[in-house]
Short mmCIF file of C-alpha atoms in Angstrom, two decimals:
data_model
loop_
_atom_site.label_atom_id
_atom_site.label_comp_id
_atom_site.label_asym_id
_atom_site.label_seq_id
_atom_site.Cartn_x
_atom_site.Cartn_y
_atom_site.Cartn_z
CA MET A 6 -41.34 -25.02 -12.68
CA ALA A 7 -38.64 -25.35 -9.98
CA LYS A 8 -38.52 -29.12 -10.48
CA TYR A 9 -38.14 -28.63 -14.25
CA ILE A 10 -35.20 -26.23 -13.76
CA GLN A 11 -33.56 -28.61 -11.31
CA LEU A 12 -33.96 -31.53 -13.74
CA THR A 13 -32.56 -29.46 -16.61
CA LEU A 14 -29.52 -28.43 -14.58
CA SER A 15 -28.89 -32.00 -13.49
CA LEU A 16 -28.98 -33.21 -17.10
CA SER A 17 -26.66 -30.39 -18.19
CA SER A 18 -24.24 -31.24 -15.40
CA PHE A 19 -24.24 -34.90 -16.40
CA ILE A 20 -23.47 -34.04 -20.04
CA ALA A 21 -20.71 -31.61 -19.02
CA ILE A 22 -19.15 -34.22 -16.76
CA ALA A 23 -19.18 -36.87 -19.48
CA ILE A 24 -17.70 -34.61 -22.16
CA SER A 25 -14.98 -33.10 -19.95
CA SER A 26 -13.95 -36.49 -18.63
CA VAL A 27 -13.58 -37.98 -22.11
CA ILE A 28 -11.57 -34.98 -23.33
CA ALA A 29 -9.28 -35.02 -20.30
CA VAL A 30 -8.57 -38.73 -20.65
CA LEU A 31 -7.83 -38.42 -24.37
CA PHE A 32 -5.44 -35.52 -23.83
CA SER A 33 -3.68 -37.20 -20.95
CA TYR A 34 -2.41 -39.85 -23.37
CA PHE A 35 -1.93 -37.53 -26.33
CA ASN A 36 1.80 -37.04 -25.81
CA PRO A 37 3.75 -40.10 -24.63
CA PHE A 38 6.69 -37.89 -23.64
CA PHE A 39 4.66 -35.85 -21.13
CA PRO A 40 5.83 -37.25 -17.77
CA PHE A 41 2.50 -37.16 -15.92
CA LYS A 42 -0.96 -38.42 -16.67
CA LEU A 43 -3.38 -35.53 -16.38
CA SER A 44 -6.17 -35.94 -13.87
CA THR A 45 -9.75 -35.65 -14.98
CA PHE A 46 -11.85 -32.87 -13.55
CA ASN A 47 -15.51 -32.16 -12.91
CA PRO A 48 -16.39 -28.55 -13.67
CA SER A 49 -19.92 -28.55 -12.34
CA ILE A 50 -20.68 -30.55 -9.24
CA THR A 51 -17.71 -30.13 -6.87
CA LEU A 52 -18.90 -26.87 -5.43
CA ALA A 53 -18.21 -25.42 -2.02
CA PRO A 54 -21.43 -24.80 -0.08
CA HIS A 55 -21.16 -21.03 -0.34
CA SER A 56 -20.71 -21.23 -4.13
CA LEU A 57 -24.49 -21.73 -4.47
CA ILE A 58 -24.87 -18.02 -3.82
CA MET A 59 -21.39 -16.80 -4.78
CA LEU A 60 -19.52 -17.17 -8.06
CA ASN A 61 -15.88 -17.03 -8.98
CA GLN A 62 -14.11 -14.77 -11.48
CA ALA A 63 -11.49 -16.35 -13.72
CA SER A 64 -9.42 -15.73 -16.83
CA TRP A 65 -10.09 -18.65 -19.20
CA ILE A 66 -8.25 -19.77 -22.32
CA PRO A 67 -10.85 -21.37 -24.63
CA ALA A 68 -8.52 -23.28 -26.95
CA ALA A 69 -4.86 -23.85 -27.71
CA LYS A 70 -3.05 -20.60 -28.68
CA ALA A 71 -6.22 -18.56 -28.05
CA ILE A 72 -6.60 -15.21 -26.29
CA VAL A 73 -7.81 -15.42 -22.67
CA TYR A 74 -11.19 -14.01 -21.68
CA LEU A 75 -12.72 -12.99 -18.35
CA ASP A 76 -15.65 -14.95 -16.95
CA ASP A 77 -17.54 -13.68 -13.89
CA LYS A 78 -19.62 -16.83 -13.41
CA THR A 79 -16.98 -19.52 -12.92
CA GLU A 80 -18.05 -21.90 -10.19
CA ILE A 81 -16.09 -22.35 -6.98
CA PRO A 82 -14.81 -25.92 -6.59
CA LYS A 83 -14.94 -28.03 -3.46
CA PRO A 84 -11.62 -29.48 -2.29
CA GLU A 85 -11.18 -33.24 -2.21
CA PRO A 86 -9.00 -35.10 0.34
CA GLY A 87 -5.46 -33.73 0.15
CA GLU A 88 -6.66 -30.41 -1.27
CA VAL A 89 -7.62 -26.97 0.02
CA LEU A 90 -9.78 -24.21 -1.42
CA VAL A 91 -7.87 -20.93 -1.48
CA LYS A 92 -8.94 -17.32 -1.82
CA VAL A 93 -6.18 -16.13 -4.16
CA ARG A 94 -4.44 -13.00 -2.89
CA CYS A 95 -1.43 -12.80 -5.19
CA ILE A 96 -0.80 -14.41 -8.58
CA ALA A 97 2.81 -14.77 -9.72
CA PHE A 98 3.20 -14.90 -13.51
CA SER A 99 5.61 -17.33 -15.11
CA PRO A 100 6.97 -17.53 -18.68
CA ILE A 101 5.63 -21.10 -18.61
CA ASP A 102 2.11 -19.71 -18.84
CA SER A 103 2.85 -17.41 -21.77
CA LYS A 104 4.55 -20.25 -23.68
CA ILE A 105 1.62 -22.59 -23.09
CA GLN A 106 -0.70 -19.95 -24.55
CA LYS A 107 1.52 -18.85 -27.42
CA PHE A 108 2.86 -22.20 -28.60
CA GLY A 109 0.51 -24.80 -27.10
CA THR A 110 3.52 -26.50 -25.52
CA HIS A 111 1.51 -28.80 -23.22
CA PRO A 112 -1.11 -31.35 -24.34
CA ILE A 113 -3.91 -30.16 -22.06
CA PRO A 114 -7.69 -30.14 -22.46
CA TYR A 115 -9.45 -26.85 -23.20
CA PRO A 116 -11.06 -24.63 -22.09
CA THR A 117 -8.90 -24.23 -19.02
CA ILE A 118 -7.40 -21.72 -16.62
CA LEU A 119 -3.65 -21.11 -16.73
CA GLY A 120 -1.42 -19.96 -13.88
CA THR A 121 1.31 -21.88 -12.11
CA SER A 122 1.84 -20.36 -8.65
CA TYR A 123 0.06 -18.09 -6.22
CA ALA A 124 -0.45 -17.22 -2.55
CA GLY A 125 -3.71 -16.84 -0.69
CA THR A 126 -5.86 -17.68 2.30
CA ILE A 127 -7.34 -21.12 2.90
CA GLU A 128 -11.15 -21.08 2.79
CA SER A 129 -11.74 -24.78 3.42
CA VAL A 130 -9.85 -28.07 3.71
CA GLY A 131 -10.89 -31.21 1.86
CA GLU A 132 -12.80 -33.63 4.07
CA GLY A 133 -10.57 -36.43 5.34
CA SER A 134 -7.31 -34.56 4.73
CA ILE A 135 -4.47 -35.30 7.13
CA THR A 136 -2.83 -31.92 7.53
CA SER A 137 -2.09 -29.08 9.90
CA PHE A 138 -3.52 -26.62 7.35
CA LYS A 139 -6.71 -24.90 8.45
CA PRO A 140 -9.05 -22.17 7.23
CA GLY A 141 -7.47 -18.75 7.64
CA ASP A 142 -3.90 -19.94 7.02
CA THR A 143 -1.90 -18.14 4.35
CA ILE A 144 -0.17 -20.47 1.93
CA ALA A 145 1.95 -20.27 -1.20
CA THR A 146 1.48 -23.07 -3.70
CA ILE A 147 2.65 -24.52 -6.99
CA ARG A 148 0.26 -26.14 -9.42
CA PRO A 149 1.30 -29.83 -9.46
CA PRO A 150 2.17 -31.35 -12.84
CA PRO A 151 -0.73 -33.87 -12.82
CA GLN A 152 -3.17 -30.94 -12.46
CA ILE A 153 -1.79 -28.81 -15.27
CA GLY A 154 -4.94 -29.45 -17.32
CA ASN A 155 -7.43 -29.02 -14.46
CA PRO A 156 -8.83 -25.46 -14.41
CA HIS A 157 -9.71 -25.68 -10.72
CA PHE A 158 -5.96 -25.47 -9.95
CA GLY A 159 -5.16 -22.56 -12.28
CA ALA A 160 -3.85 -19.40 -10.59
CA PHE A 161 -5.69 -16.92 -12.85
CA GLN A 162 -8.87 -16.77 -10.74
CA LYS A 163 -10.14 -15.53 -7.40
CA TYR A 164 -10.76 -18.95 -5.86
CA ALA A 165 -8.57 -21.93 -6.72
CA LEU A 166 -7.72 -25.36 -5.43
CA ALA A 167 -4.26 -26.28 -4.16
CA THR A 168 -2.77 -29.59 -3.10
CA ILE A 169 -1.41 -29.88 0.41
CA HIS A 170 1.56 -31.78 -1.07
CA ASP A 171 2.67 -28.73 -3.10
CA SER A 172 1.95 -25.90 -0.63
CA ALA A 173 3.74 -24.11 2.19
CA LYS A 174 2.20 -22.27 5.13
CA ILE A 175 3.52 -18.71 5.12
CA PRO A 176 4.24 -16.82 8.36
CA ALA A 177 2.29 -13.63 9.00
CA ALA A 178 5.45 -11.51 8.70
CA VAL A 179 6.01 -12.62 5.08
CA PRO A 180 4.07 -10.67 2.42
CA PRO A 181 2.02 -13.01 0.19
CA ALA A 182 3.55 -11.37 -2.89
CA ALA A 183 7.07 -12.29 -1.76
CA ALA A 184 6.06 -15.92 -1.24
CA ALA A 185 4.13 -16.17 -4.51
CA ALA A 186 6.97 -14.61 -6.50
CA THR A 187 9.56 -16.95 -5.01
CA ILE A 188 8.06 -20.41 -4.58
CA LEU A 189 8.09 -21.72 -8.17
CA ASN A 190 11.62 -20.66 -9.13
CA LEU A 191 13.06 -21.56 -5.74
CA SER A 192 11.69 -25.09 -5.99
CA ALA A 193 13.50 -25.44 -9.33
CA VAL A 194 16.69 -24.05 -7.79
CA VAL A 195 16.59 -26.50 -4.87
CA ALA A 196 15.96 -29.42 -7.21
CA ALA A 197 18.73 -28.35 -9.59
CA LEU A 198 21.40 -27.54 -7.02
CA ASN A 199 20.70 -30.26 -4.47
CA ILE A 200 19.14 -33.18 -6.36
CA HIS A 201 20.95 -32.79 -9.68
CA LEU A 202 24.22 -31.03 -8.82
CA LYS A 203 24.50 -32.55 -5.32
CA LEU A 204 25.20 -29.29 -3.46
CA SER A 205 24.49 -29.20 0.27
CA LEU A 206 21.24 -27.86 1.66
CA PRO A 207 21.76 -24.46 3.32
CA PRO A 208 21.29 -24.70 7.10
CA LEU A 209 18.47 -22.62 8.55
CA SER A 210 20.17 -21.63 11.81
CA SER A 211 23.67 -23.09 12.06
CA ALA A 212 26.80 -22.34 10.03
CA PRO A 213 27.31 -24.18 6.72
CA HIS A 214 29.86 -26.95 6.41
CA PRO A 215 33.32 -25.30 6.42
CA ASN A 216 34.62 -27.50 3.60
CA ASN A 217 32.10 -25.98 1.19
CA THR A 218 34.13 -22.77 0.95
CA ASN A 219 36.81 -24.74 -0.88
CA GLU A 220 34.36 -25.51 -3.70
CA LYS A 221 33.59 -22.93 -6.37
CA VAL A 222 30.13 -22.69 -7.91
CA LEU A 223 29.17 -20.72 -11.02
CA ILE A 224 25.62 -19.38 -11.29
CA TYR A 225 25.26 -17.80 -14.74
CA GLY A 226 22.57 -15.09 -14.68
CA GLY A 227 22.60 -13.79 -11.11
CA SER A 228 20.20 -10.95 -11.85
CA SER A 229 17.49 -13.22 -13.27
CA SER A 230 14.62 -14.43 -11.09
CA CYS A 231 16.02 -17.96 -10.80
CA GLY A 232 19.62 -16.82 -10.84
CA GLY A 233 19.30 -14.56 -7.82
CA LEU A 234 17.67 -17.34 -5.80
CA ALA A 235 20.38 -19.77 -6.90
CA VAL A 236 23.16 -17.38 -5.91
CA ARG A 237 21.64 -16.90 -2.47
CA TYR A 238 21.11 -20.65 -2.03
CA ALA A 239 24.74 -21.49 -2.87
CA VAL A 240 26.15 -18.63 -0.77
CA THR A 241 24.16 -19.60 2.33
CA ALA A 242 25.18 -23.23 1.81
CA GLY A 243 28.77 -22.01 2.22
CA TYR A 244 30.10 -22.23 -1.35
CA THR A 245 32.35 -19.70 -3.07
CA VAL A 246 30.06 -18.30 -5.75
CA THR A 247 30.81 -16.58 -9.03
CA THR A 248 27.92 -15.13 -10.99
CA THR A 249 27.10 -12.69 -13.78
CA SER A 250 25.12 -9.45 -13.91
CA SER A 251 24.69 -6.29 -15.90
CA PRO A 252 25.98 -3.05 -14.33
CA ARG A 253 22.36 -1.98 -13.78
CA ASN A 254 21.60 -4.92 -11.48
CA ARG A 255 25.04 -5.28 -9.94
CA ASP A 256 24.14 -3.72 -6.56
CA PHE A 257 21.23 -6.12 -6.05
CA VAL A 258 23.26 -9.15 -7.10
CA SER A 259 26.11 -8.05 -4.84
CA SER A 260 23.68 -7.96 -1.88
CA LEU A 261 23.13 -11.71 -2.36
CA GLY A 262 26.71 -12.40 -1.29
CA PRO A 263 28.64 -13.83 -4.27
CA SER A 264 32.43 -13.72 -4.16
CA TYR A 265 32.81 -12.45 -7.72
CA ILE A 266 30.50 -10.86 -10.30
CA ILE A 267 31.27 -10.90 -14.02
CA ASP A 268 29.77 -8.17 -16.20
CA HIS A 269 27.75 -10.14 -18.75
CA THR A 270 27.58 -7.14 -21.10
CA LEU A 271 31.28 -7.54 -21.87
CA PRO A 272 32.42 -9.21 -25.10
CA PRO A 273 32.34 -13.04 -24.97
CA ALA A 274 36.14 -13.22 -25.00
CA SER A 275 36.33 -11.08 -21.84
CA ILE A 276 33.69 -13.17 -20.08
CA LEU A 277 35.53 -16.34 -21.06
CA ALA A 278 38.78 -14.94 -19.63
CA SER A 279 37.03 -14.14 -16.34
CA LEU A 280 35.58 -17.64 -16.11
CA LYS A 281 39.04 -19.14 -16.63
CA ALA A 282 40.45 -16.86 -13.94
CA GLN A 283 37.75 -17.71 -11.39
CA GLY A 284 37.43 -21.44 -12.12
CA PRO A 285 37.53 -24.35 -12.13
CA PHE A 286 34.03 -24.84 -10.78
CA ALA A 287 32.64 -27.81 -8.88
CA ALA A 288 29.18 -27.03 -10.25
CA ILE A 289 27.78 -24.78 -12.98
CA PHE A 290 24.12 -23.76 -13.21
CA ASP A 291 22.99 -21.69 -16.21
CA THR A 292 19.75 -19.83 -15.41
CA ILE A 293 19.63 -18.07 -18.80
CA GLY A 294 19.98 -20.91 -21.29
CA LEU A 295 20.10 -18.81 -24.46
CA ALA A 296 22.45 -19.54 -27.34
CA PRO A 297 25.10 -16.86 -26.54
CA VAL A 298 25.43 -18.19 -22.98
CA THR A 299 25.56 -21.77 -24.21
CA ASP A 300 28.42 -20.79 -26.53
CA ILE A 301 30.37 -19.13 -23.72
CA LEU A 302 29.94 -22.02 -21.27
CA CYS A 303 30.74 -24.65 -23.88
CA SER A 304 33.83 -22.72 -24.94
CA TYR A 305 34.96 -22.50 -21.32
CA LEU A 306 34.41 -26.18 -20.52
CA ALA A 307 35.97 -27.32 -23.79
CA THR A 308 39.27 -25.72 -22.72
CA LEU A 309 39.50 -27.87 -19.55
CA PRO A 310 41.69 -30.97 -19.77
CA ASP A 311 38.72 -33.33 -19.28
CA GLY A 312 35.96 -31.05 -20.56
CA GLY A 313 32.95 -30.89 -18.28
CA ALA A 314 29.19 -30.71 -17.78
CA TYR A 315 26.73 -28.09 -16.62
CA ASN A 316 23.01 -27.82 -15.89
CA THR A 317 20.67 -25.31 -17.48
CA LEU A 318 17.07 -24.17 -17.07
CA ILE A 319 16.28 -24.14 -20.78
CA PRO A 320 16.02 -27.18 -23.10
CA PRO A 321 18.17 -27.19 -26.25
CA MET A 322 17.02 -24.82 -28.97
CA GLY A 323 18.12 -25.22 -32.58
CA ASN A 324 21.06 -27.31 -33.66
CA ALA A 325 23.93 -25.44 -32.04
CA PRO A 326 26.92 -27.80 -31.85
CA ILE A 327 28.11 -28.91 -28.40
CA PRO A 328 31.79 -29.89 -28.14
CA ALA A 329 32.37 -33.61 -27.75
CA ASN A 330 33.90 -33.20 -24.28
CA VAL A 331 31.03 -30.99 -22.97
CA GLU A 332 27.62 -32.05 -21.70
CA ARG A 333 24.70 -29.62 -21.47
CA LYS A 334 22.10 -31.03 -19.05
CA PHE A 335 18.45 -30.00 -18.86
CA ALA A 336 15.67 -31.43 -16.70
CA PRO A 337 12.13 -30.40 -15.67
CA TYR A 338 13.48 -29.62 -12.22
CA ASN A 339 10.16 -28.91 -10.46
CA PHE A 340 8.94 -32.41 -11.32
CA ALA A 341 11.59 -33.92 -9.02
CA PHE A 342 9.45 -33.14 -5.97
CA GLN A 343 6.77 -35.48 -7.32
CA GLU A 344 9.15 -38.45 -7.05
CA GLU A 345 9.04 -40.53 -3.88
CA GLU A 346 12.82 -40.78 -3.61
CA HIS A 347 12.99 -37.01 -3.11
CA GLU A 348 10.24 -36.81 -0.48
CA GLY A 349 12.70 -35.68 2.20
CA VAL A 350 13.90 -32.70 0.16
CA ARG A 351 10.33 -31.84 -0.81
CA ARG A 352 9.19 -31.72 2.82
CA TRP A 353 12.25 -29.70 3.82
CA PHE A 354 11.50 -27.20 1.08
CA TYR A 355 7.79 -26.67 1.87
CA GLU A 356 7.85 -27.10 5.63
CA GLU A 357 11.20 -25.60 6.57
CA TYR A 358 13.23 -23.75 3.95
CA LEU A 359 10.63 -21.63 2.19
CA PRO A 360 8.59 -20.38 5.19
CA LYS A 361 11.45 -20.05 7.67
CA GLY A 362 13.93 -18.80 5.09
CA LEU A 363 11.61 -16.02 3.93
CA GLU A 364 10.82 -15.05 7.52
CA SER A 365 14.46 -14.96 8.66
CA GLY A 366 15.91 -13.30 5.56
CA LEU A 367 17.98 -16.34 4.61
CA ILE A 368 16.01 -16.30 1.35
CA VAL A 369 15.97 -12.99 -0.51
CA PRO A 370 12.65 -13.05 -2.38
CA THR A 371 12.50 -12.36 -6.07
CA ARG A 372 11.86 -8.68 -6.72
CA GLN A 373 8.26 -8.04 -7.66
CA GLU A 374 6.53 -5.69 -10.07
CA VAL A 375 2.83 -5.27 -9.33
CA VAL A 376 0.35 -5.30 -12.20
CA GLN A 377 -2.74 -3.21 -11.52
CA GLY A 378 -6.21 -3.83 -12.93
CA GLY A 379 -7.05 -7.33 -11.74
CA LEU A 380 -7.75 -10.39 -13.87
CA GLY A 381 -8.77 -8.29 -16.86
CA GLU A 382 -5.05 -7.56 -17.37
CA VAL A 383 -3.92 -11.20 -17.63
CA GLN A 384 -3.57 -11.16 -21.43
CA ARG A 385 -1.50 -7.99 -21.35
CA VAL A 386 0.88 -9.62 -18.87
CA LEU A 387 1.22 -12.77 -20.98
CA ASP A 388 2.00 -10.63 -24.02
CA LEU A 389 4.56 -8.60 -22.08
CA MET A 390 6.44 -11.74 -21.04
CA MET A 391 6.49 -13.06 -24.61
CA GLU A 392 7.90 -9.73 -25.79
CA GLY A 393 10.76 -9.98 -23.29
CA GLY A 394 9.55 -6.95 -21.39
CA VAL A 395 10.40 -8.36 -17.95
CA SER A 396 13.91 -8.64 -16.56
CA GLY A 397 15.06 -9.62 -13.07
CA ARG A 398 11.59 -9.27 -11.58
CA LYS A 399 8.43 -11.29 -11.14
CA LEU A 400 5.15 -9.82 -12.29
CA VAL A 401 2.49 -10.24 -9.60
CA MET A 402 -1.21 -9.40 -9.44
CA ASP A 403 -3.93 -9.13 -6.83
CA PRO A 404 -6.96 -10.65 -8.60
CA TRP A 405 -9.27 -8.65 -6.35
CA ALA A 406 -7.71 -5.28 -7.19
#
């Protein structure tokens, strides 16, 4: 009887491997504009030794635009070279996840596990990995773009895989929630401000370059999750920073060190007047990206003798006209760290800036709002983000709570 069960399981595993591999390959070529080929995954045989007696809990999405469901019998994967198995301690929710569920924005195979960033404790390191990571280390990690369709790397579970390439070891003094809430948006900020807008990297211990104070930088949306991190980055790099905030969040934004804060609840004409008074700006980064902000920034730049350009976090929406002398630039900023030419900045971010900056206070982590109830509350959180019920904070969850 035991041999029969073993044979049946082996056959089932083989069929599952074949089907999942075919689906993953087909979806990886489904959209020629998706910048990364999705890796195939094996949902049944890459198990850690202890997973034979211990199962994982995960929040699965069965199909595009479907509601997530909780599964208590998800298997625990075994890390390959360059990977680690992590006991997830804090999940940080991103609007990316809610948009993937609601609109099916990414051509990924289903069923899968969503979730873009988290922090946790390393359980095991993939055999043959060249790394200083070891079991017991706390890390924060970002799901790499090539693994966006691989459920083993999804954050919405108790045990997940992470790549060494996209992870940072977190000092004991830094709460996992602070690291999880900060890592994804901060990586986008570093890529946008340094790689795209060519601003200096903020020094970790010395004073910034004195000439930077002569350059003005505008961060639109200083009270948003990305905006606050961007303000702090530019300030600690030595630039003279102007940003925006509502009166409710002004005290927090002020604590980040900008030179001037514009009340974004004022009429557009008043905001435009303030921008003209504070400018011109050497760099402009829009962390809001919505149509009213686009109108304000385009109106401001259009008044300059030579027009101008700015970078934004949100791709164009609708057919809003952009003046001929204005350029609105969007890029998938996080993807820049996957490019070999930016390897130096990537290593600085994961090995130096994020861990040491959080420990020293150079980085002010994104404010967190804890969601109680564990993985059974994932759908409620995704709905809340789609409804616009989160402002200036990152929703985080302990999957074991």
